[in-house]
Coordinates of C-alpha atoms and ligand atoms in Angstrom, one line a residue:
M1293 CA 6.4 45.6 58.1
K1294 CA 3.1 44.4 56.7
I1295 CA 0.8 46.6 54.7
F1296 CA -2.8 45.6 55.4
T1297 CA -5.8 46.3 53.2
A1298 CA -8.8 48.0 54.9
N1299 CA -10.5 44.7 55.3
Q1300 CA -7.5 43.2 57.1
I1301 CA -7.4 46.2 59.4
Y1302 CA -11.1 45.6 60.3
K1303 CA -10.2 41.9 60.9
A1304 CA -7.3 43.0 63.1
D1305 CA -9.6 45.3 65.1
K1306 CA -12.1 42.5 65.6
F1307 CA -9.5 39.9 66.6
T1308 CA -7.9 42.4 69.1
I1309 CA -11.2 43.3 70.7
E1310 CA -12.1 39.6 71.2
K1311 CA -8.6 38.5 72.3
Q1312 CA -7.9 41.4 74.7
Q1313 CA -11.6 41.4 75.9
I1314 CA -11.9 45.1 75.5
P1315 CA -15.0 47.2 74.5
S1316 CA -14.9 48.4 70.9
D1317 CA -14.4 52.0 71.9
A1318 CA -11.2 51.1 73.7
L1319 CA -9.3 51.1 70.4
M1320 CA -10.7 54.5 69.6
E1321 CA -9.7 55.8 73.0
R1322 CA -6.1 54.4 72.4
A1323 CA -6.1 56.1 69.0
A1324 CA -7.2 59.4 70.5
T1325 CA -4.8 59.2 73.4
Q1326 CA -1.9 58.6 70.9
L1327 CA -3.0 61.4 68.7
F1328 CA -3.3 63.7 71.7
E1329 CA 0.1 62.8 73.0
W1330 CA 1.7 63.4 69.6
I1331 CA 0.1 66.9 69.3
H1332 CA 0.6 67.9 73.0
S1333 CA 4.3 66.9 73.0
R1334 CA 4.8 69.3 70.0
L1335 CA 2.5 72.2 70.9
Q1336 CA 3.2 72.2 74.7
G1337 CA -0.1 74.0 75.4
A1338 CA 0.4 76.7 72.7
E1339 CA -2.5 79.1 72.1
V1340 CA -3.0 78.2 68.5
T1341 CA -6.6 77.4 67.3
I1342 CA -7.1 73.8 66.5
Q1343 CA -10.1 73.2 64.2
L1344 CA -11.2 69.6 64.1
F1345 CA -13.3 68.4 61.2
C1346 CA -14.9 65.1 62.2
G1347 CA -17.0 62.7 60.0
I1348 CA -19.7 60.5 61.5
G1349 CA -17.9 57.1 61.3
N1350 CA -15.0 55.8 63.4
N1351 CA -12.5 58.2 61.8
G1352 CA -14.8 61.0 63.0
G1353 CA -15.0 59.3 66.3
D1354 CA -11.3 59.4 66.7
G1355 CA -11.4 63.2 66.0
I1356 CA -14.3 63.7 68.6
A1357 CA -12.4 61.7 71.2
L1358 CA -9.2 63.7 70.5
A1359 CA -11.2 67.0 70.9
R1360 CA -12.1 65.9 74.4
H1361 CA -8.4 65.3 75.3
L1362 CA -7.4 68.6 73.8
K1363 CA -10.1 70.5 75.7
E1364 CA -9.0 68.8 79.0
A1365 CA -5.5 70.1 78.4
D1366 CA -7.0 73.6 77.8
Y1367 CA -6.4 73.9 74.1
N1368 CA -8.4 76.4 72.0
I1369 CA -10.5 74.1 69.9
Q1370 CA -13.4 74.3 67.4
V1371 CA -15.1 71.1 66.6
H1372 CA -17.1 70.6 63.3
V1373 CA -19.1 67.5 62.6
V1374 CA -19.2 66.9 58.9
N1375 CA -22.6 65.4 58.8
Y1376 CA -22.5 63.5 55.5
S1377 CA -24.7 60.6 56.5
E1378 CA -27.3 59.7 59.1
K1379 CA -25.6 56.3 59.7
R1380 CA -23.4 57.4 62.6
S1381 CA -21.1 54.8 64.1
K1382 CA -21.8 53.6 67.6
D1383 CA -18.4 54.7 68.9
F1384 CA -18.7 58.1 67.2
L1385 CA -22.0 58.6 69.1
L1386 CA -20.5 57.4 72.3
N1387 CA -17.7 60.0 72.0
L1388 CA -20.1 62.7 70.9
E1389 CA -22.0 62.2 74.2
R1390 CA -18.8 62.3 76.2
L1391 CA -18.0 65.6 74.5
K1392 CA -21.4 67.1 75.2
D1393 CA -21.1 65.9 78.8
R1394 CA -18.1 68.3 79.0
K1395 CA -20.2 71.1 77.6
I1396 CA -18.5 71.1 74.2
W1397 CA -21.0 71.7 71.4
P1398 CA -19.7 70.9 68.0
E1399 CA -21.0 72.8 65.0
F1400 CA -22.8 70.5 62.6
L1401 CA -22.0 71.1 58.9
N1402 CA -24.6 70.0 56.3
D1403 CA -25.0 70.4 52.6
D1404 CA -26.2 74.0 52.9
C1405 CA -23.6 75.1 55.3
V1406 CA -21.4 78.2 55.1
M1407 CA -17.7 77.2 54.9
P1408 CA -16.1 77.8 58.3
E1409 CA -13.4 80.5 58.4
I1410 CA -9.9 79.0 58.6
S1411 CA -6.8 81.1 59.3
P1412 CA -3.5 80.0 57.8
N1413 CA -2.2 80.0 61.4
D1414 CA -4.8 77.4 62.6
I1415 CA -4.1 73.8 62.9
I1416 CA -6.6 71.5 61.1
V1417 CA -7.3 68.0 62.3
D1418 CA -8.8 66.1 59.4
A1419 CA -10.9 63.2 60.7
I1420 CA -13.6 63.3 58.0
F1421 CA -13.1 60.0 56.3
G1422 CA -10.8 57.1 57.2
I1423 CA -10.3 53.8 55.6
G1424 CA -14.0 53.2 55.4
L1425 CA -14.4 55.6 52.4
N1426 CA -16.0 53.5 49.7
R1427 CA -17.6 56.0 47.3
A1428 CA -17.1 59.5 46.2
P1429 CA -17.7 62.1 48.9
S1430 CA -20.8 64.2 48.2
E1431 CA -20.2 67.5 46.3
W1432 CA -20.5 69.7 49.4
V1433 CA -18.0 67.5 51.3
G1434 CA -15.7 67.7 48.3
K1435 CA -16.1 71.5 48.4
L1436 CA -15.3 71.6 52.1
I1437 CA -12.1 69.5 51.4
E1438 CA -11.2 72.1 48.7
H1439 CA -11.8 74.9 51.2
I1440 CA -9.5 73.2 53.8
N1441 CA -6.8 72.6 51.1
A1442 CA -7.0 76.3 50.1
S1443 CA -6.6 77.5 53.7
Q1444 CA -2.8 77.1 53.8
A1445 CA -3.2 75.9 57.4
F1446 CA -1.2 72.9 58.7
V1447 CA -3.4 69.9 58.1
L1448 CA -2.9 66.8 60.3
S1449 CA -4.9 63.9 58.9
V1450 CA -6.1 61.1 61.2
D1451 CA -5.2 57.7 59.7
I1452 CA -5.3 58.7 56.0
P1453 CA -6.0 61.9 54.1
S1454 CA -9.8 62.2 53.9
G1455 CA -11.2 61.5 50.4
L1456 CA -8.3 59.2 49.6
P1457 CA -9.5 55.6 49.3
S1458 CA -7.1 53.0 50.6
D1459 CA -7.3 50.7 47.6
R1460 CA -8.2 52.6 44.4
M1461 CA -7.7 56.0 42.8
P1462 CA -9.8 58.9 44.1
W1463 CA -13.0 59.7 42.2
N1464 CA -12.1 63.4 42.1
T1465 CA -8.5 64.4 42.7
D1466 CA -9.6 67.9 44.0
H1467 CA -11.8 66.2 46.7
V1468 CA -8.9 64.7 48.6
I1469 CA -7.3 66.4 51.6
R1470 CA -3.7 67.5 51.0
A1471 CA -2.2 66.5 54.4
S1472 CA 0.8 68.2 55.8
Y1473 CA 1.2 65.2 58.1
V1474 CA -0.6 61.9 58.5
L1475 CA -0.8 60.0 61.8
S1476 CA -1.7 56.5 60.6
F1477 CA -2.7 53.7 62.9
Q1478 CA -0.5 50.7 63.4
V1479 CA 0.3 49.8 59.7
P1480 CA 1.2 51.9 56.7
K1481 CA -1.3 52.2 53.8
L1482 CA -0.2 51.1 50.3
V1483 CA -1.5 54.5 48.9
F1484 CA 1.3 56.3 50.7
F1485 CA 3.9 54.8 48.4
L1486 CA 2.4 55.1 44.9
P1487 CA 3.3 58.1 42.7
E1488 CA -0.3 59.0 42.0
T1489 CA -1.7 58.6 45.5
G1490 CA 1.4 59.5 47.6
V1491 CA 1.1 63.1 46.6
Y1492 CA -1.8 63.7 49.1
Q1493 CA 0.6 63.8 52.1
N1494 CA 4.0 65.3 52.8
Q1495 CA 4.9 63.0 55.7
W1496 CA 3.4 60.1 57.6
E1497 CA 4.1 58.4 60.9
L1498 CA 2.6 55.4 62.6
L1499 CA 0.9 55.4 65.9
D1500 CA 0.8 52.1 67.8
I1501 CA -2.7 51.4 69.0
G1502 CA -1.9 47.9 70.3
L1503 CA -3.5 45.8 67.6
D1504 CA -2.9 42.2 68.6
A1505 CA 0.7 41.1 67.8
E1506 CA -0.4 37.5 67.0
F1507 CA -2.7 38.7 64.3
L1508 CA 0.0 41.1 62.9
V1509 CA 2.5 38.2 62.7
K1510 CA 0.2 35.6 61.2
E1511 CA -1.8 37.5 58.6
E1512 CA -0.6 37.0 55.1
V1513 CA -0.3 40.1 53.0
D1514 CA 0.3 41.2 49.4
Y1515 CA 2.7 44.0 50.2
E1516 CA 5.4 44.6 52.8
F1517 CA 7.1 47.8 53.6
M1518 CA 10.8 47.0 54.0
T1519 CA 12.2 48.8 57.0
Q1520 CA 15.6 48.5 58.6
F1521 CA 14.1 45.9 60.9
D1522 CA 12.9 43.8 57.9
V1523 CA 16.1 44.0 55.9
Q1524 CA 18.6 43.4 58.7
P1525 CA 18.0 39.6 58.9
I1526 CA 18.7 39.2 55.2
Y1527 CA 22.3 40.3 55.7
R1528 CA 24.9 37.6 55.9
P1529 CA 28.2 38.4 57.7
R1530 CA 31.5 37.7 56.1
L1531 CA 33.3 34.7 57.5
K1532 CA 36.7 34.9 59.1
F1533 CA 38.2 32.0 57.1
S1534 CA 36.9 33.2 53.8
H1535 CA 38.7 34.3 50.6
K1536 CA 37.7 36.3 47.5
G1537 CA 36.4 33.1 45.9
T1538 CA 33.8 32.8 48.8
Y1539 CA 32.2 36.1 47.6
G1540 CA 31.8 35.2 44.0
H1541 CA 32.9 36.4 40.6
A1542 CA 30.5 38.9 39.0
V1543 CA 30.4 39.9 35.4
I1544 CA 29.0 43.2 34.1
V1545 CA 28.2 43.2 30.4
G1546 CA 27.3 46.4 28.6
G1547 CA 28.7 49.7 27.3
G1548 CA 29.2 51.2 23.9
Y1549 CA 31.0 54.1 22.4
G1550 CA 30.5 57.0 24.8
K1551 CA 28.7 54.8 27.3
I1552 CA 31.5 52.9 29.1
G1553 CA 30.8 54.9 32.3
A1554 CA 27.6 53.0 32.9
V1555 CA 29.6 49.7 33.1
Q1556 CA 32.3 51.3 35.2
M1557 CA 29.8 52.5 37.8
A1558 CA 28.0 49.2 37.8
A1559 CA 31.3 47.3 38.3
N1560 CA 32.4 49.7 41.0
A1561 CA 29.1 49.3 42.8
C1562 CA 29.4 45.6 42.5
L1563 CA 32.8 45.5 44.2
S1564 CA 31.8 48.1 46.7
I1565 CA 28.9 46.0 48.0
G1566 CA 31.3 43.1 48.5
A1567 CA 31.6 40.8 45.5
G1568 CA 34.9 38.9 45.5
L1569 CA 35.8 39.5 41.9
A1570 CA 34.4 41.6 39.1
T1571 CA 35.0 41.4 35.4
T1572 CA 33.5 43.7 32.8
F1573 CA 32.7 42.7 29.3
V1574 CA 32.7 45.8 27.0
P1575 CA 33.4 46.8 23.4
E1576 CA 37.1 47.2 22.8
C1577 CA 36.9 51.1 23.1
G1578 CA 36.2 50.7 26.8
Y1579 CA 39.4 48.8 27.6
H1580 CA 41.8 51.6 28.6
S1581 CA 39.3 53.8 30.5
L1582 CA 38.1 50.8 32.6
Q1583 CA 41.6 49.6 33.4
T1584 CA 42.5 53.2 34.5
A1585 CA 39.4 54.1 36.4
L1586 CA 38.7 50.9 38.1
P1587 CA 41.9 48.9 38.8
E1588 CA 40.1 46.4 41.0
A1589 CA 38.1 45.1 38.0
M1590 CA 39.2 42.9 35.1
V1591 CA 38.2 43.7 31.6
L1592 CA 37.2 41.4 28.7
T1593 CA 36.5 43.0 25.3
D1594 CA 34.3 42.3 22.4
A1595 CA 35.8 41.9 18.9
E1596 CA 34.1 45.1 17.9
D1597 CA 35.4 48.5 18.9
D1598 CA 32.2 50.4 19.6
Y1599 CA 29.4 47.9 20.3
I1600 CA 28.9 44.4 21.6
S1601 CA 28.6 41.8 18.9
E1602 CA 29.2 38.5 20.7
I1603 CA 29.2 37.9 24.4
K1604 CA 32.0 35.4 25.3
I1605 CA 32.8 34.8 28.9
P1606 CA 35.6 32.2 29.2
F1607 CA 34.8 31.1 32.8
K1608 CA 31.6 30.4 34.8
P1609 CA 30.6 33.5 36.8
N1610 CA 28.4 33.5 39.8
A1611 CA 26.4 36.4 38.6
I1612 CA 25.9 38.5 35.5
G1613 CA 24.5 42.0 35.2
I1614 CA 23.7 43.0 31.7
G1615 CA 22.4 45.9 29.6
M1616 CA 23.6 49.3 30.9
G1617 CA 24.8 51.5 28.0
M1618 CA 24.7 48.6 25.7
G1619 CA 22.5 50.1 22.9
T1620 CA 20.1 48.2 20.7
K1621 CA 22.1 47.8 17.5
E1622 CA 21.0 44.8 15.5
E1623 CA 24.3 42.9 16.1
T1624 CA 23.9 43.6 19.8
V1625 CA 20.3 42.3 19.8
Q1626 CA 21.5 39.1 18.1
A1627 CA 24.4 38.7 20.6
F1628 CA 22.0 39.3 23.5
G1629 CA 19.4 36.8 22.2
K1630 CA 22.1 34.1 21.7
F1631 CA 23.5 34.8 25.1
L1632 CA 20.1 34.4 26.7
K1633 CA 19.8 30.9 25.1
E1634 CA 23.2 29.8 26.3
V1635 CA 23.4 31.1 29.8
D1636 CA 22.3 28.9 32.7
L1637 CA 22.2 31.3 35.7
P1638 CA 19.8 34.0 36.7
L1639 CA 20.7 37.4 35.2
V1640 CA 20.3 41.0 36.4
I1641 CA 18.9 42.7 33.3
D1642 CA 18.7 46.5 33.1
A1643 CA 18.4 49.4 30.6
D1644 CA 19.1 48.3 27.0
G1645 CA 18.8 44.7 28.0
L1646 CA 15.2 45.5 28.9
N1647 CA 14.7 47.6 25.8
I1648 CA 15.8 44.6 23.6
L1649 CA 13.4 42.4 25.4
S1650 CA 10.5 44.8 24.8
Q1651 CA 11.4 45.1 21.1
N1652 CA 11.7 41.3 20.8
P1653 CA 9.0 39.8 23.1
K1654 CA 9.9 36.3 22.0
L1655 CA 13.1 36.6 24.0
L1656 CA 11.0 36.9 27.1
N1657 CA 10.6 33.2 27.1
E1658 CA 14.4 32.8 27.1
I1659 CA 15.0 34.7 30.3
P1660 CA 16.5 32.3 32.9
K1661 CA 14.2 31.7 35.9
L1662 CA 14.8 33.9 38.9
S1663 CA 16.4 36.6 36.8
I1664 CA 16.1 40.1 38.1
L1665 CA 14.7 42.9 35.8
T1666 CA 15.2 46.5 37.0
P1667 CA 13.1 48.8 34.8
H1668 CA 12.5 52.5 35.4
P1669 CA 8.9 53.5 34.6
K1670 CA 9.5 54.1 30.9
E1671 CA 11.3 50.8 30.5
L1672 CA 8.5 49.1 32.5
E1673 CA 5.8 50.6 30.1
R1674 CA 7.7 49.2 27.1
L1675 CA 7.8 45.8 28.8
I1676 CA 4.2 45.4 30.2
G1677 CA 2.3 48.0 28.1
E1678 CA 0.5 51.1 29.2
W1679 CA -1.4 51.2 32.5
K1680 CA -4.6 53.0 33.5
N1681 CA -3.3 54.1 36.9
D1682 CA -0.9 52.9 39.6
F1683 CA -3.1 50.1 40.8
D1684 CA -3.4 48.8 37.3
K1685 CA 0.4 49.1 37.0
L1686 CA 0.9 47.0 40.1
D1687 CA -1.5 44.3 38.9
K1688 CA 0.2 44.1 35.5
A1689 CA 3.7 44.0 37.0
K1690 CA 2.7 41.3 39.4
T1691 CA 1.2 39.2 36.6
F1692 CA 4.3 39.7 34.4
A1693 CA 6.7 38.7 37.2
T1694 CA 4.7 35.6 38.0
K1695 CA 4.3 34.6 34.3
H1696 CA 8.1 34.6 33.7
D1697 CA 9.1 33.5 37.2
I1698 CA 11.3 36.6 37.6
V1699 CA 12.0 39.2 40.2
L1700 CA 10.7 42.5 38.8
V1701 CA 11.9 45.8 40.3
I1702 CA 9.7 48.8 39.6
K1703 CA 12.1 51.7 40.3
G1704 CA 10.9 55.0 41.7
A1705 CA 10.6 57.0 44.8
H1706 CA 9.4 53.9 46.6
T1707 CA 10.8 51.1 44.5
I1708 CA 8.6 48.0 44.6
T1709 CA 10.1 44.5 44.1
F1710 CA 7.7 41.8 42.9
Y1711 CA 8.2 38.1 43.3
G1712 CA 5.9 35.2 43.9
G1713 CA 2.8 37.3 43.8
K1714 CA 4.1 39.6 46.5
G1715 CA 5.3 43.2 46.5
Y1716 CA 8.1 44.5 48.7
V1717 CA 8.0 48.3 49.0
N1718 CA 11.3 50.0 49.7
S1719 CA 11.6 52.6 52.5
T1720 CA 14.9 54.3 51.6
G1721 CA 16.0 56.8 48.8
N1722 CA 15.4 60.4 47.9
P1723 CA 14.8 62.7 44.9
G1724 CA 18.6 63.4 44.7
M1725 CA 18.8 59.9 43.2
A1726 CA 16.9 61.0 40.2
T1727 CA 20.3 61.5 38.4
A1728 CA 22.2 59.9 35.6
G1729 CA 23.7 56.5 36.4
S1730 CA 21.9 55.8 39.7
G1731 CA 20.1 52.8 38.0
D1732 CA 23.5 51.5 36.8
V1733 CA 24.7 51.6 40.4
L1734 CA 21.7 49.6 41.6
T1735 CA 22.2 46.9 38.9
G1736 CA 25.9 46.6 40.0
M1737 CA 24.9 46.3 43.7
I1738 CA 22.3 43.6 43.1
T1739 CA 24.7 41.7 40.7
G1740 CA 27.3 41.8 43.5
L1741 CA 24.9 40.4 46.1
V1742 CA 23.9 37.6 43.8
A1743 CA 27.6 36.8 43.2
M1744 CA 28.1 36.7 46.9
G1745 CA 25.5 33.9 47.2
Y1746 CA 22.3 35.8 48.1
D1747 CA 19.3 34.3 46.3
S1748 CA 17.6 36.6 43.7
L1749 CA 14.8 38.0 45.9
P1750 CA 16.9 38.7 49.1
A1751 CA 19.7 40.1 46.9
T1752 CA 17.2 42.5 45.3
V1753 CA 15.4 43.6 48.4
L1754 CA 18.7 44.2 50.2
G1755 CA 20.3 45.8 47.2
V1756 CA 17.4 48.2 46.7
Y1757 CA 17.4 49.1 50.4
L1758 CA 21.2 49.7 50.6
H1759 CA 21.1 51.7 47.3
G1760 CA 18.5 54.0 48.8
L1761 CA 20.3 54.3 52.1
A1762 CA 23.6 55.0 50.4
G1763 CA 21.8 57.7 48.5
D1764 CA 20.3 59.1 51.7
I1765 CA 23.7 59.2 53.4
G1766 CA 25.2 60.8 50.2
A1767 CA 22.5 63.5 50.1
S1768 CA 22.9 64.3 53.8
L1769 CA 26.5 65.1 53.0
V1770 CA 26.1 67.1 49.8
S1771 CA 22.4 67.9 49.4
Y1772 CA 19.8 66.3 47.1
D1773 CA 20.7 68.5 44.2
A1774 CA 24.4 67.8 44.2
L1775 CA 24.2 64.0 44.7
K1776 CA 25.7 62.1 41.8
A1777 CA 25.6 58.3 41.1
T1778 CA 29.2 58.0 42.1
G1779 CA 28.2 59.6 45.4
I1780 CA 25.9 56.7 46.0
I1781 CA 28.7 54.2 45.4
E1782 CA 31.0 56.1 47.8
N1783 CA 28.4 55.6 50.6
I1784 CA 27.6 51.9 50.2
G1785 CA 30.0 51.2 53.1
K1786 CA 28.3 53.7 55.4
A1787 CA 24.9 52.2 54.4
Y1788 CA 26.1 48.8 55.7
L1789 CA 27.1 50.4 58.9
E1790 CA 23.8 52.3 59.2
L1791 CA 21.9 49.1 58.6
F1792 CA 23.0 47.9 62.0
K1793 CA 22.4 51.1 63.9
R1794 CA 19.6 51.2 66.5
P1795 CA 16.3 51.8 64.6
E1796 CA 14.8 55.2 64.7
P1797 CA 11.0 55.5 65.4
Q1798 CA 9.1 54.8 62.1
E1799 CA 8.6 57.8 60.1
G1800 CA 8.0 58.0 56.4
K1801 CA 8.3 60.6 53.7
G1802 CA 5.7 61.5 51.2
A1803 CA 5.9 63.1 47.8
Ligands
NAX1406 N1 -7.7 49.4 63.8 C1 -7.7 50.7 63.5 O1 -6.9 51.1 62.7 C2 -8.7 51.6 64.1 C3 -9.3 52.5 63.3 N2 -10.1 53.5 63.8 C4 -10.6 54.5 62.9 O2 -11.7 54.0 62.2 C5 -11.6 54.4 60.8 C6 -12.5 53.6 59.9 O3 -13.8 53.9 60.4 P1 -15.1 53.5 59.6 O4 -15.1 52.1 59.2 O5 -16.3 53.9 60.5 O6 -15.1 54.4 58.3 P2 -14.9 56.0 58.1 O7 -14.9 56.8 59.3 O8 -13.7 56.1 57.2 O9 -16.2 56.3 57.2 C7 -17.4 56.4 57.7 C8 -18.5 55.6 57.1 O10 -19.1 56.4 56.1 C9 -19.6 55.6 55.0 N3 -19.1 56.2 53.8 C10 -18.0 55.8 53.0 N4 -17.8 56.6 52.0 C11 -18.8 57.6 52.1 C12 -19.1 58.7 51.3 N5 -18.4 59.0 50.3 N6 -20.2 59.4 51.7 C13 -20.9 59.1 52.8 N7 -20.6 58.1 53.6 C14 -19.6 57.3 53.2 C15 -19.0 54.2 55.2 O11 -20.1 53.3 55.4 C16 -18.1 54.3 56.4 O12 -18.3 53.3 57.3 C17 -10.1 54.4 60.6 O13 -9.7 55.1 59.5 C18 -9.6 54.9 61.9 O14 -9.6 56.3 61.9 C19 -10.1 53.7 65.3 O15 -11.3 54.3 65.7 C20 -9.9 52.5 66.1 C21 -9.0 51.5 65.6
ADP1407 N1 12.6 60.7 43.6 C1 13.3 59.5 43.9 N2 13.3 59.1 45.2 C2 14.0 58.0 45.5 N3 14.7 57.3 44.6 C3 14.7 57.7 43.3 C4 14.0 58.8 42.9 N4 14.2 59.0 41.6 C5 15.0 58.0 41.2 N5 15.3 57.2 42.2 C6 16.1 55.9 42.2 O1 17.2 56.1 41.3 C7 17.4 55.0 40.4 C8 17.2 55.6 39.0 O2 17.3 54.6 38.1 P1 17.3 54.9 36.5 O3 16.2 55.7 36.1 O4 17.5 53.5 35.8 O5 18.7 55.7 36.3 P2 19.8 55.6 35.2 O6 19.1 55.1 33.9 O7 20.2 57.1 35.0 O8 20.9 54.8 35.7 C9 16.3 54.0 40.8 O9 16.9 53.1 41.7 C10 15.3 54.8 41.5 O10 14.5 54.1 42.5
K1408 K1 -8.8 61.3 57.8

């Protein structure tokens, strides 16, 4: 699913209005009808007070049109116009007239207004600013937003929480609506997925307002939100007349004294996702535990007992995952550097592999093209340097991935994969996955998919999606708190099955 910028949404609006030959307020009416149906199907005429805060642009227009529908269904409404500018939009004015025709007189709030009383039992509709916000809200509007946030009422934001710009950090973090729920039109907004800007909503959902399908398909975007529908086509079914050689031989290199478990989990995940064969390469001390815990995997050992000193793989693997639990001892750094020079297939590099790269930036030039790097935020910072905010982080990450011709995975609540100047935002996963070893599992899964013949980018996008989905299934069985990394591995099979279930209506989770 494409993620559009505000400008692209305006373009889609214009295209739709021209192609479908509809008046401009028709889209606003579709938006309001969808909003009304969503609310009405849940409230079923309940006597709760609905307070609508409407700006003077098209977001406000949506709110005013919604007020008309709510009144027609006999809801108890109070409409406030947040009168922050004299430049009212045409469709806002049209809908204000329609409201007045029905004898509904909104209260106009100006810079000297008294803050309206809000009960915690009220429902707030936040239609103050939409994607047109392009400068800091005035102080009094910011105070009104603070007042709404302090009310403890349920806040339903129209399109985007008011005060949250769609393409930059807010000017004042207190002057952004904290939405209980966002009903967003047609396409998700990038800000829903970033740690610093995703905190302004608990949940979001898309409403289809019929923007033209041709435009949605053709428009090129910088970011895509990877849903079940987007990921399904990547999957390649196993063939009847296949054998284990068809699904590749993966090697997992890593481990050190006390950190063999990381390799074990990665190799287990690698086999669980479907690699034909898996071999681990670990220091000698890992031999017995690996052979015991994971009988399906083969084990090669380093000459050293406790750490890796020379990586020797006496056959040509189809994929190599490297770095988990490996440490950054000088001998290991030398071995890793030598290995990078020798190897001629893309690698999946994680954990200490990434730390060694950050400490020895010259090695960055030795990374095979199309390798996959999977840093968590701290490892990413060591690789690309500090960032000012999430948007700066995305720019830096994209530049780094393009410069080295690699797939860069920024792990987090919504993992983002960068390749070829484009970002793929993952839709699965949960806070239960913030637990030791879940990154090792991801590395193993992606390595397995590469071994099976998937190219680097599809392997990563599919691996990240299935990893999150396996975590979601695992958490649904044992709770977020009790989920462990091995619980993710156990549910990889169910994640495959889930991938092909009929899609649920789109609904997302916030912070
Ligand atoms: N394709 C879609 O998604 C559709 C979107 N619609 C709605 O239209 C909204 C966008 O409407 P607008 O472009 O009118 O913009 P907004 O309603 O978000 O903002 C109103 C106007 O105020 C001005 N403004 C921006 N920041 C300000 C500030 N800090 N203080 C004072 N004035 C400021 C801007 O010039 C802006 O045009 C969407 O968020 C959505 O709710 C719907 O009406 C119909 C279709
Ligand atoms: N709050 C969260 N929501 C969703 N996924 C998460 C969350 N926290 C962590 N994860 C996922 O769990 C994994 C953690 O990786 P990492 O930090 O490398 O763990 P480790 O080093 O312990 O193996 C990543 O894939 C990340 O996306
Ligand atoms: K809004």
